[in-house]
C-alpha cells in the first residue's frame, strides 16, 4: 500500500539509525478492515493499524515523533486534529541512550476502481484531500514535508536529509 511504502521511505531517509541499518525498522499491519462503498464505481477504503517497530534506536524519540507528525500532515491529516491522538507509542529503554519503540498508527487508504467495457478492473490509490489547516505557505505551492530538511537535536548531530516527494 502506498502509505506504508511512503512512511517507510521517509523514516529510512530521515533517521540516521535506520539509514545505516535498515533492519532496525520493521512494519506490519493488523486490525485491518475493508469498507465497501457499495457505489457504481466499486471504490472502497482499507482501514488498518500500521505497526512501526524501531529497534535499538539512539535518535531522540522527539525527533522521531516530529518526523511522523510531519508525514501525517500530508498522508493522514485527520489524525492531527485538535484533541485527536496522532498515534500510540510504546518505548522499551535498553539503556540510557538506546531504546526500542513501537508506533501504532491508524491509517485509511482509499481506492478507486474503474472497469472497462470488457469487465477488466483497474485499482488506483487515492491521495488524501488537502489538510483542513494551512501552513505559512499554501499547500499547493509547498507540500508540508518539503519544510523538513533535517532534524537536529542539541548535542546529537543532524539526521539525514530526505526527499519530500516520497
Tab-separated table of N, CA, C and O in Angstrom, residues 10 25 27 30 54 66 96 104 110 113 119 131 133 138 143 148 156 160:
chain	number	residue	atom	x	y	z
A	10	UNK	N	10.255	7.546	4.192
A	10	UNK	CA	10.520	8.760	4.967
A	10	UNK	C	11.374	8.462	6.189
A	10	UNK	O	12.363	9.157	6.454
A	25	UNK	N	14.231	-1.147	11.266
A	25	UNK	CA	12.857	-0.724	11.016
A	25	UNK	C	12.041	-1.924	10.551
A	25	UNK	O	12.392	-2.573	9.562
A	27	UNK	N	7.873	-3.030	9.857
A	27	UNK	CA	6.484	-2.575	9.787
A	27	UNK	C	5.573	-3.753	9.457
A	27	UNK	O	5.966	-4.658	8.729
A	30	UNK	N	-2.001	-4.788	11.297
A	30	UNK	CA	-3.005	-5.621	11.942
A	30	UNK	C	-4.284	-4.797	12.088
A	30	UNK	O	-4.317	-3.622	11.744
A	54	UNK	N	10.823	0.299	15.823
A	54	UNK	CA	12.162	0.872	15.691
A	54	UNK	C	13.039	0.166	16.722
A	54	UNK	O	12.748	0.201	17.917
A	66	UNK	N	8.382	13.988	15.660
A	66	UNK	CA	8.242	15.113	14.735
A	66	UNK	C	8.190	14.627	13.286
A	66	UNK	O	7.356	15.080	12.493
A	96	UNK	N	20.626	4.024	28.856
A	96	UNK	CA	20.408	5.471	28.863
A	96	UNK	C	20.370	6.109	27.480
A	96	UNK	O	19.808	7.174	27.315
A	104	UNK	N	2.053	2.835	16.773
A	104	UNK	CA	0.857	2.250	16.191
A	104	UNK	C	0.012	3.385	15.630
A	104	UNK	O	-0.461	4.238	16.376
A	110	UNK	N	-7.782	5.005	0.698
A	110	UNK	CA	-8.919	4.930	-0.218
A	110	UNK	C	-8.466	4.439	-1.588
A	110	UNK	O	-7.372	4.778	-2.048
A	113	UNK	N	-11.880	2.208	-8.210
A	113	UNK	CA	-11.865	1.098	-9.149
A	113	UNK	C	-12.564	1.552	-10.422
A	113	UNK	O	-13.659	2.105	-10.368
A	119	UNK	N	-14.991	-5.686	-18.849
A	119	UNK	CA	-15.111	-6.161	-17.476
A	119	UNK	C	-13.800	-6.193	-16.715
A	119	UNK	O	-13.751	-6.656	-15.580
A	131	UNK	N	-5.198	19.144	3.656
A	131	UNK	CA	-5.479	19.300	5.089
A	131	UNK	C	-6.404	20.486	5.356
A	131	UNK	O	-6.488	21.427	4.566
A	133	UNK	N	-5.989	22.601	7.675
A	133	UNK	CA	-5.219	23.714	8.202
A	133	UNK	C	-4.217	24.166	7.152
A	133	UNK	O	-3.851	23.415	6.262
A	138	UNK	N	0.880	28.286	1.013
A	138	UNK	CA	-0.196	27.410	0.553
A	138	UNK	C	0.306	26.008	0.282
A	138	UNK	O	1.402	25.814	-0.228
A	143	UNK	N	4.429	21.295	-0.403
A	143	UNK	CA	3.944	20.204	0.450
A	143	UNK	C	4.525	20.335	1.849
A	143	UNK	O	5.634	20.827	2.030
A	148	UNK	N	10.652	20.054	5.896
A	148	UNK	CA	11.541	19.257	6.730
A	148	UNK	C	12.747	18.806	5.918
A	148	UNK	O	12.637	17.973	5.037
A	156	UNK	N	23.344	16.153	19.576
A	156	UNK	CA	23.115	14.841	18.992
A	156	UNK	C	23.450	14.773	17.505
A	156	UNK	O	23.366	13.728	16.895
A	160	UNK	N	19.737	12.642	8.538
A	160	UNK	CA	19.953	12.733	7.078
A	160	UNK	C	18.806	13.477	6.409
A	160	UNK	O	17.662	13.366	6.834
